[in-house]
PDB file of C-alpha atoms in Angstrom:
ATOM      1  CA  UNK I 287     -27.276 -55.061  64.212  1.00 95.00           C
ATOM      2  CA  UNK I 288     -30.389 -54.256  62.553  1.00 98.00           C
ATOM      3  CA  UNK I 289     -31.519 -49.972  63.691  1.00 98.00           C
ATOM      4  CA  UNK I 290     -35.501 -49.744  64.362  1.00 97.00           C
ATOM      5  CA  UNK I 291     -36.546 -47.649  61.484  1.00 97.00           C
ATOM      6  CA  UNK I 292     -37.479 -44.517  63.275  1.00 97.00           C
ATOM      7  CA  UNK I 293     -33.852 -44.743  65.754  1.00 98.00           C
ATOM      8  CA  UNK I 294     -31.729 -44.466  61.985  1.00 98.00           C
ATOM      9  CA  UNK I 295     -34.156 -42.164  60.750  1.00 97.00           C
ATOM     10  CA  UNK I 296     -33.514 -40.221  63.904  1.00 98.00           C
ATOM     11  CA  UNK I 297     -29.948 -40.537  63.951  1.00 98.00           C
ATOM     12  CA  UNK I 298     -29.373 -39.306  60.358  1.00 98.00           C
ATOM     13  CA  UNK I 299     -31.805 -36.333  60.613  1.00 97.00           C
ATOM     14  CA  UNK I 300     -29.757 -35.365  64.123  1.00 98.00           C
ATOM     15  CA  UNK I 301     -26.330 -35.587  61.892  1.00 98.00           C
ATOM     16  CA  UNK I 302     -27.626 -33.577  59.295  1.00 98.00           C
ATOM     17  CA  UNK I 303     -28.794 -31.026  61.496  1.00 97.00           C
ATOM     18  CA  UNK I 304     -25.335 -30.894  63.087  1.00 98.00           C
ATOM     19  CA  UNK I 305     -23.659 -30.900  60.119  1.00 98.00           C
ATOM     20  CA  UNK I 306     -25.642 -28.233  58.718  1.00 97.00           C
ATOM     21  CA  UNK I 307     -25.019 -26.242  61.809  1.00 97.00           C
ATOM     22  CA  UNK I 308     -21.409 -26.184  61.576  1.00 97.00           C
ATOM     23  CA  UNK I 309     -21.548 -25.128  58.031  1.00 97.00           C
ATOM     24  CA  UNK I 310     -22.397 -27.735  55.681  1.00 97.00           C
ATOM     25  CA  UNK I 311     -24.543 -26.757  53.051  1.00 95.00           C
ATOM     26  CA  UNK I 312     -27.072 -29.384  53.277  1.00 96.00           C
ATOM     27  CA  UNK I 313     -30.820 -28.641  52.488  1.00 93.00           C
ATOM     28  CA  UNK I 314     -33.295 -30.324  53.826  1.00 91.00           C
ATOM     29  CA  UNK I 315     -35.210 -32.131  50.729  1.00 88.00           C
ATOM     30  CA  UNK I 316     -37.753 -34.041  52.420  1.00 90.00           C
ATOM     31  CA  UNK I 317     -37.362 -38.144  53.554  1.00 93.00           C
ATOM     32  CA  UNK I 318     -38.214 -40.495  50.444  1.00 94.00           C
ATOM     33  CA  UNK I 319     -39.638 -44.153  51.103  1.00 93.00           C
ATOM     34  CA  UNK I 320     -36.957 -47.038  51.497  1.00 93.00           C
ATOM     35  CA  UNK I 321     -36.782 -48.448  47.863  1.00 90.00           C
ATOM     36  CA  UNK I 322     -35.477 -51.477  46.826  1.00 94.00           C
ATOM     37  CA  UNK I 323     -31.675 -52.554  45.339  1.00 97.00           C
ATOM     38  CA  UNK I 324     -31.194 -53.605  41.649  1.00 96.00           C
ATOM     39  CA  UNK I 325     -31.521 -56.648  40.841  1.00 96.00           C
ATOM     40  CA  UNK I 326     -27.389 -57.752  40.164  1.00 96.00           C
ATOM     41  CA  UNK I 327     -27.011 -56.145  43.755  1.00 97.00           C
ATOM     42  CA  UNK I 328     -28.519 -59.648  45.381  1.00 97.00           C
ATOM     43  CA  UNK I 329     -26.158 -61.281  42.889  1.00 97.00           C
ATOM     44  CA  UNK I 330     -22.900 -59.526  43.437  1.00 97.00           C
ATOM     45  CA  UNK I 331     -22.745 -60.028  47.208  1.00 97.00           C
ATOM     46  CA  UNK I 332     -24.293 -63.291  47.185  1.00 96.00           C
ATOM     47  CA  UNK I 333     -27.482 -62.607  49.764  1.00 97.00           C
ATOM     48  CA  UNK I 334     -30.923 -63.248  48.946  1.00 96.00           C
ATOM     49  CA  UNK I 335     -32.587 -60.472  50.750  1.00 96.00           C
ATOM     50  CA  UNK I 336     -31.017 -56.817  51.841  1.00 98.00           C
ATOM     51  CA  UNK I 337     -32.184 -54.733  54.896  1.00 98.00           C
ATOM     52  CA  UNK I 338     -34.588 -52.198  54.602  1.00 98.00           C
ATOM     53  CA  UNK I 339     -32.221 -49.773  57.031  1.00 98.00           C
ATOM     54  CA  UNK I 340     -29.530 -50.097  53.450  1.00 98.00           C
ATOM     55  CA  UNK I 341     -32.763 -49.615  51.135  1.00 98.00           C
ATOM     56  CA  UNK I 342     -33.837 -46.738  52.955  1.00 98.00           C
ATOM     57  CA  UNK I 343     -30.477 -44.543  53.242  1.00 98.00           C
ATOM     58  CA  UNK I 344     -29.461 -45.158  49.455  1.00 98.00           C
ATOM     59  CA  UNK I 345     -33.031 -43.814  48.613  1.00 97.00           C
ATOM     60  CA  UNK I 346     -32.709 -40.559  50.366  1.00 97.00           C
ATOM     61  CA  UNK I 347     -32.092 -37.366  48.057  1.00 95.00           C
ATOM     62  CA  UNK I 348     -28.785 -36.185  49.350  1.00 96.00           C
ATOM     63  CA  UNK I 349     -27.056 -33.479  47.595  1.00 94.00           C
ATOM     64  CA  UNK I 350     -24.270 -34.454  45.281  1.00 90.00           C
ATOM     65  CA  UNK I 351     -21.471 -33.546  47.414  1.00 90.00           C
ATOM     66  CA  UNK I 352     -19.178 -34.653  50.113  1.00 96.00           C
ATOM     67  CA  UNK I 353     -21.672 -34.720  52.975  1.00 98.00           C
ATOM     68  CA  UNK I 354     -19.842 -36.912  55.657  1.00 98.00           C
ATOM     69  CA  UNK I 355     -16.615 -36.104  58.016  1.00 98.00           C
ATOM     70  CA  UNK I 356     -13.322 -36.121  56.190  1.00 97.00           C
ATOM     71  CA  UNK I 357     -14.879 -35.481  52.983  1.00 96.00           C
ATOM     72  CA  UNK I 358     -16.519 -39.026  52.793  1.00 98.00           C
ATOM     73  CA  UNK I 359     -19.196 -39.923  50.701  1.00 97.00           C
ATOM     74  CA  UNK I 360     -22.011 -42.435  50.003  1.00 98.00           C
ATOM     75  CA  UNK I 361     -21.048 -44.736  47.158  1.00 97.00           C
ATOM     76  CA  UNK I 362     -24.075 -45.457  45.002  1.00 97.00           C
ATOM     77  CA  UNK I 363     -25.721 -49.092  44.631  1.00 97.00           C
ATOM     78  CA  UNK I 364     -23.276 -51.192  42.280  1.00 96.00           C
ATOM     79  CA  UNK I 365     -23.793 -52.150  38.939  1.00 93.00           C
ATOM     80  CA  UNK I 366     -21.542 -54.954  38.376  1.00 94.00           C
ATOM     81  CA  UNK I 367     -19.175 -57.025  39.841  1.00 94.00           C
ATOM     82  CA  UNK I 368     -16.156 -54.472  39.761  1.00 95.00           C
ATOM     83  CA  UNK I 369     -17.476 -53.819  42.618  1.00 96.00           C
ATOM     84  CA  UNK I 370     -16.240 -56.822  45.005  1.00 97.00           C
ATOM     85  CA  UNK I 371     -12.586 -55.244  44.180  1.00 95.00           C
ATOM     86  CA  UNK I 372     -13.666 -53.058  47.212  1.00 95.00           C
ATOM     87  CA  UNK I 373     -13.671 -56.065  49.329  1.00 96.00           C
ATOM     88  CA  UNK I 374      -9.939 -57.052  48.701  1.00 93.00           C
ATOM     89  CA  UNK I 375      -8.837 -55.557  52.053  1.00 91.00           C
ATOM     90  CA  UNK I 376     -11.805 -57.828  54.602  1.00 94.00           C
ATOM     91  CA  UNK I 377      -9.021 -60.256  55.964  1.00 93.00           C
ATOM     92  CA  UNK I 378      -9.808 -62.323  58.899  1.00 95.00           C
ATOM     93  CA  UNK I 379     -13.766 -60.532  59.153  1.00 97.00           C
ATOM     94  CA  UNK I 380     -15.750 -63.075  61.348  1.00 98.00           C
ATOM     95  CA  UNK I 381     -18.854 -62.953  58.329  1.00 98.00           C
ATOM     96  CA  UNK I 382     -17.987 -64.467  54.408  1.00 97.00           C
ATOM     97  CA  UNK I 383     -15.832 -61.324  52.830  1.00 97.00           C
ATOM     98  CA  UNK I 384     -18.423 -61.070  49.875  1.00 97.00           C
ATOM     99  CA  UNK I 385     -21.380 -60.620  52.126  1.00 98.00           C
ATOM    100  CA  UNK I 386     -20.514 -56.502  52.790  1.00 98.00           C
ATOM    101  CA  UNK I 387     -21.566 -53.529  50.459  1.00 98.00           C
ATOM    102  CA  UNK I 388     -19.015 -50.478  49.544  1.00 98.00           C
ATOM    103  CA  UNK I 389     -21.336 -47.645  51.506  1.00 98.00           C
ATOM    104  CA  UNK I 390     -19.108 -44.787  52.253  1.00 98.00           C
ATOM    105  CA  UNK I 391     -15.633 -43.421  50.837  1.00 98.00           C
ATOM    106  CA  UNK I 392     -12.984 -41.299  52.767  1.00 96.00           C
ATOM    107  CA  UNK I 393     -10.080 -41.202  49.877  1.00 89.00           C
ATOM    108  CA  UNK I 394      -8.310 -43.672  52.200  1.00 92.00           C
ATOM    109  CA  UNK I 395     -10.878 -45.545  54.053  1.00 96.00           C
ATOM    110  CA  UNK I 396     -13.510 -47.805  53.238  1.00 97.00           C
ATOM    111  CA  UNK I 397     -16.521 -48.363  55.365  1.00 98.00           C
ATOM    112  CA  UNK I 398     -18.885 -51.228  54.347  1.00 98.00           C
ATOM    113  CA  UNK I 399     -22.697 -52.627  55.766  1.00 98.00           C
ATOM    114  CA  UNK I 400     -22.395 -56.388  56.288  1.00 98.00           C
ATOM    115  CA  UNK I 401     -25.532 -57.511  54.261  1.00 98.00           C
ATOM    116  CA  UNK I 402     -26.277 -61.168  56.156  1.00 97.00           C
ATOM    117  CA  UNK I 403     -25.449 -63.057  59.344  1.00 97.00           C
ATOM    118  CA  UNK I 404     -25.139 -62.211  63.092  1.00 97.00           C
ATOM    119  CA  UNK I 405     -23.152 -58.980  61.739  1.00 98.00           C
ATOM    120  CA  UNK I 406     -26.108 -57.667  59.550  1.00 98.00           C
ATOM    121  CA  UNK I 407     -26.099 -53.858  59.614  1.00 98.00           C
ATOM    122  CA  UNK I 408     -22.680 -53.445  61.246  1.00 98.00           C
ATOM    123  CA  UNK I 409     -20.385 -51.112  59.618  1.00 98.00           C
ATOM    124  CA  UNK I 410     -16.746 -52.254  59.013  1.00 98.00           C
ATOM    125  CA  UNK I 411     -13.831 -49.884  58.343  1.00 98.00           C
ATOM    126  CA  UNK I 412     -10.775 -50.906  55.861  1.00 97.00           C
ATOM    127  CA  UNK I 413      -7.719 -49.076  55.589  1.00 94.00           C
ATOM    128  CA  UNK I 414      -6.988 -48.527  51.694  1.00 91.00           C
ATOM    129  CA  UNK I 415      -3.409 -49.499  51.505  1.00 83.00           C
ATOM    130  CA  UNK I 416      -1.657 -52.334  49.741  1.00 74.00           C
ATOM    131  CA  UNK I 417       0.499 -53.678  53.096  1.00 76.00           C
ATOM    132  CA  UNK I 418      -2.390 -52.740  56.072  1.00 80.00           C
ATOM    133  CA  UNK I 419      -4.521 -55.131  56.927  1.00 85.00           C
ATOM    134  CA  UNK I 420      -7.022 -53.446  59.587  1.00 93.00           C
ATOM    135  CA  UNK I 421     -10.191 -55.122  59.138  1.00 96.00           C
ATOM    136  CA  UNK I 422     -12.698 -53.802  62.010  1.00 97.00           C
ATOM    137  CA  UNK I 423     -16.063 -52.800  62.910  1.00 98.00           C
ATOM    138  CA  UNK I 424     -16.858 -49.555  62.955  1.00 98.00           C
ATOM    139  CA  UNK I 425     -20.142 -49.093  64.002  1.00 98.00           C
ATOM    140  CA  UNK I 426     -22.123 -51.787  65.421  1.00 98.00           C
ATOM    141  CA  UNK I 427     -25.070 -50.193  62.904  1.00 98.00           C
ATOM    142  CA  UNK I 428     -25.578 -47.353  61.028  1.00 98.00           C
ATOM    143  CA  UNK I 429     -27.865 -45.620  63.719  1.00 98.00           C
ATOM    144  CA  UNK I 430     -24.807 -45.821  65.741  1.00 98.00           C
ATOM    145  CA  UNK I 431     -22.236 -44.445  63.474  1.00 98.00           C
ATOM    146  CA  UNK I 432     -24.546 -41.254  62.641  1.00 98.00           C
ATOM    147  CA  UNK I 433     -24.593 -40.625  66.355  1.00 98.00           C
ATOM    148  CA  UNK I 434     -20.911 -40.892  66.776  1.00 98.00           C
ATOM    149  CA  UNK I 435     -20.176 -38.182  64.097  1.00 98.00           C
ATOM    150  CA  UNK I 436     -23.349 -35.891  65.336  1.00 98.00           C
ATOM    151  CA  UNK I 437     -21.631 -36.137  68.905  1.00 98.00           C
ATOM    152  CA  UNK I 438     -18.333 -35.419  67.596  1.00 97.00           C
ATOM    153  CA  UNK I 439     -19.784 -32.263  65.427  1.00 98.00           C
ATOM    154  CA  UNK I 440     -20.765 -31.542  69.015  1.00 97.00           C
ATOM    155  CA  UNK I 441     -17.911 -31.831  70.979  1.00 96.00           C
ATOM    156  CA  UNK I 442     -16.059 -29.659  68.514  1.00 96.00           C
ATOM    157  CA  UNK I 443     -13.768 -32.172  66.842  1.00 97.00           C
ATOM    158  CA  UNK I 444     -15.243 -32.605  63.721  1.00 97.00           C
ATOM    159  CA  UNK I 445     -15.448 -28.904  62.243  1.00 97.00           C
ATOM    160  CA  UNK I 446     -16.250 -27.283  58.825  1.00 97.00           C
ATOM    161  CA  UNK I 447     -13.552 -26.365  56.729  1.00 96.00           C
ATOM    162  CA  UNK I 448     -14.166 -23.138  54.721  1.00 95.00           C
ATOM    163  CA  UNK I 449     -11.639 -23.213  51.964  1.00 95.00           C
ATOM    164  CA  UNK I 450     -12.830 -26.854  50.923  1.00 95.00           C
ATOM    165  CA  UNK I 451     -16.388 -26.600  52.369  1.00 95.00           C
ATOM    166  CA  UNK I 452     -16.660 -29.731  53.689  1.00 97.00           C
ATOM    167  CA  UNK I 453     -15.994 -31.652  57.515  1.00 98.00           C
ATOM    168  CA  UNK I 454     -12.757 -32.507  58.972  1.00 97.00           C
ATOM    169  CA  UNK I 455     -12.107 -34.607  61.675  1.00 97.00           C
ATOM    170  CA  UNK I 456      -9.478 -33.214  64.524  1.00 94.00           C
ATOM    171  CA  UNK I 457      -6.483 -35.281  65.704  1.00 86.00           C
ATOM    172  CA  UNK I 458      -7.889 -34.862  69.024  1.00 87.00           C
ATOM    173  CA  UNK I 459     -11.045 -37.305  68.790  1.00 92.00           C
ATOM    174  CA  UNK I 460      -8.937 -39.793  69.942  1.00 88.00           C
ATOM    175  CA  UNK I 461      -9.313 -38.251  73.343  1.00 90.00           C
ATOM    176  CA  UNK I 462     -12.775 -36.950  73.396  1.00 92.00           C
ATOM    177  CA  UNK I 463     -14.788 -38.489  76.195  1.00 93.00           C
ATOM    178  CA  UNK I 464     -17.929 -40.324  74.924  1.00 93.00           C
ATOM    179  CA  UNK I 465     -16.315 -41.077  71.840  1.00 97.00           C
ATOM    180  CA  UNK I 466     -15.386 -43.922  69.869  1.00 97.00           C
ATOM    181  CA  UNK I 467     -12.353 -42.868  67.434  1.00 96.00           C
ATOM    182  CA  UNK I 468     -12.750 -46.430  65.094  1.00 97.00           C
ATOM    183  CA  UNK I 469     -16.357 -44.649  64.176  1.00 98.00           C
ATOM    184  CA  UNK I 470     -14.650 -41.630  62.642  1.00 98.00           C
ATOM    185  CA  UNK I 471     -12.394 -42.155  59.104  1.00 97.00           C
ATOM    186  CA  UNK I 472      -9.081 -41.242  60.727  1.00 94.00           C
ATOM    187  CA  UNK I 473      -5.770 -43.597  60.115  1.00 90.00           C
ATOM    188  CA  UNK I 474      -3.403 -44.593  61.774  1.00 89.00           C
ATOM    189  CA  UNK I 475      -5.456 -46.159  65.031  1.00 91.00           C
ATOM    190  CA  UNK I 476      -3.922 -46.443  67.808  1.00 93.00           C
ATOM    191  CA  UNK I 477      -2.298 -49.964  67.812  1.00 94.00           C
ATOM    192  CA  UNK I 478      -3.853 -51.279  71.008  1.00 95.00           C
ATOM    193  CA  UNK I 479      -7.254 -49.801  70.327  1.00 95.00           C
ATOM    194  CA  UNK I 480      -7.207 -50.868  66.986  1.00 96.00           C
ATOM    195  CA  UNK I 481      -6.049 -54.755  67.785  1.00 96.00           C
ATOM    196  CA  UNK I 482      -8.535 -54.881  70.987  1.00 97.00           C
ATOM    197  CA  UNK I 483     -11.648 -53.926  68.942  1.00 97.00           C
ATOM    198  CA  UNK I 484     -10.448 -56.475  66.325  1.00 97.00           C
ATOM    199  CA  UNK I 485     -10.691 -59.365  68.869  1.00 97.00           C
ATOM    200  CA  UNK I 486     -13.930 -57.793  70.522  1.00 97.00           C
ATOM    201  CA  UNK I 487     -16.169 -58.102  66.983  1.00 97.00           C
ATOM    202  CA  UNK I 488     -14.184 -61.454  65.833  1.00 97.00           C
ATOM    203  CA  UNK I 489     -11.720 -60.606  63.945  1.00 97.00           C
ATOM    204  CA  UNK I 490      -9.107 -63.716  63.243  1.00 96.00           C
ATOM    205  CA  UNK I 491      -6.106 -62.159  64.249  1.00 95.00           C
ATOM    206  CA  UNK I 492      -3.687 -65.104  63.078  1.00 93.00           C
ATOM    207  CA  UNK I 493      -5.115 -64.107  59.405  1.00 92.00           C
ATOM    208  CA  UNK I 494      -4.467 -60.898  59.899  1.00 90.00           C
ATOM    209  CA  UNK I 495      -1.057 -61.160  60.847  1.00 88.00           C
ATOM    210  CA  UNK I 496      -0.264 -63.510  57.965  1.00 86.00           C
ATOM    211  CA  UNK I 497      -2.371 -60.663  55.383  1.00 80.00           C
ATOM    212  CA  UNK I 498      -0.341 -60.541  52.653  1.00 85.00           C
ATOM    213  CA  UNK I 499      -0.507 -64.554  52.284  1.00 86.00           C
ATOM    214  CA  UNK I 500      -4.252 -64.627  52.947  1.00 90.00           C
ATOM    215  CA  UNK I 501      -5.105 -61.583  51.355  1.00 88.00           C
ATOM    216  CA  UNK I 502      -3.261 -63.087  48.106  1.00 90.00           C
ATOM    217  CA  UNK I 503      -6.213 -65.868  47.992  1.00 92.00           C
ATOM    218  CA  UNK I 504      -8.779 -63.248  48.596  1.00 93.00           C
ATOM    219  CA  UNK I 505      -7.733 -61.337  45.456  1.00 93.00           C
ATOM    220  CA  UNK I 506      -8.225 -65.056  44.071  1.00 95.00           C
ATOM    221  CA  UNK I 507     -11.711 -65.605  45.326  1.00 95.00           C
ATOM    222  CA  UNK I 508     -12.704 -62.058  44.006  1.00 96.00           C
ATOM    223  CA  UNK I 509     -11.849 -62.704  40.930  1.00 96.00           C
ATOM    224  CA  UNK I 510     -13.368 -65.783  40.161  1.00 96.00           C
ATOM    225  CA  UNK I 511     -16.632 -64.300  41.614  1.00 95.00           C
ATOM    226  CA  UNK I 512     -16.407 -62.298  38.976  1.00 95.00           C
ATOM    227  CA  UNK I 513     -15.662 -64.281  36.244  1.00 95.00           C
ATOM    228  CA  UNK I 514     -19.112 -65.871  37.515  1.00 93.00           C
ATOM    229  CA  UNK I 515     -21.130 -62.900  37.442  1.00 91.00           C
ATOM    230  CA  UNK I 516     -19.603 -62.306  33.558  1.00 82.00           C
ATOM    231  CA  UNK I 517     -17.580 -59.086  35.346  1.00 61.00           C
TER     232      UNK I 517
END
């Protein structure tokens, strides 16, 4: 779903502030006004408008570092259409595969904002692996998922590292009341967690068992979206 504006704006201030308070070295530089995408962005993902809750997090002035638990990042907007090769994991998702943007990296996680639909603003997690096919919402927005990480700064299983100077997520925030472990880049899931949440936000779960069949003619699709965007 779609965050009021002041709820995200809310949510990400609270994380910094957590995050900050652990150890992070984030400054504060101010909030900047929601911008607007480039141009090849409404062409690459094949939507005609995008969300001004998207518009307004890639415009804020965030230090170039890794800001976000597990040493995740925010991707910047894309600039072609290498960047639907992202999108090669999204079997079985219950909204068109190209209709998600590439928001935030964890090494071996992807985490995406559906862009159109009744899934707009939800945030969906893919494992990066060439034989897992785990294709699941994280976050039912992105108001949401800053709240799950400021609560897990919180409850003291997502901690600053020293030596790398950046936040790890604890083994343990699979048992921390309140908390939802899909929001948090860890992998391996636990299987039944993982595979109830799948059927919850609509997963197809006879694609996903058959992924490597289906996920063969996704790598298809991709590419000739490409080839139509010249990429």
């Amino acid at each position: 779903m779609l965050d009021d504006m002041r709820v995200l704006r809310d949510a990400v201030r609270e994380y910094r502030v957590a995050a900050t308070a652990a150890g992070l070295d984030w400054p504060d530089q101010g909030e900047s006004p929601a911008g607007q995408p480039p141009d090849v962005v409404y062409r690459i993902f094949g939507v005609d408008h995008v969300a001004e809750q998207l518009t307004w997090l890639q415009s804020q002035r965030w230090p170039d570092r890794r800001l976000l638990p597990n040493a995740g990042w925010r991707m910047p907007w894309p600039e072609g259409g290498d960047a639907l090769d992202y999108l090669g994991l999204s079997i079985g998702t219950p909204f068109p595969w190209r209709q998600q943007l590439p928001l935030f990296h964890f090494d071996f996680l992807l985490y995406t904002f559906v862009l159109a639909g009744e899934h707009e603003g939800e945030i969906w997690r893919y494992v990066i692996s060439e034989d897992a096919w785990e294709s699941v919402r994280a976050a039912t927005s992105l108001a949401g998922l800053f709240d799950q990480w400021a609560r897990g700064i919180a409850a003291g299983v997502v901690g600053y590292d020293e030596h790398n100077k950046w936040l790890l997520v604890d083994d343990d925030v699979a048992r921390a009341p309140g908390l939802d472990p899909l929001a948090f880049p860890v992998a391996p899931v636990e299987e039944t967690l993982l595979q109830a949440r799948q059927r919850e936000c609509g997963v197809n779960m006879a694609v996903v068992e058959e992924g490597f069949e289906y996920q063969e003619e996704l790598l298809d699709a991709i590419d000739a979206a490409k080839a139509s965007l010249g990429a």
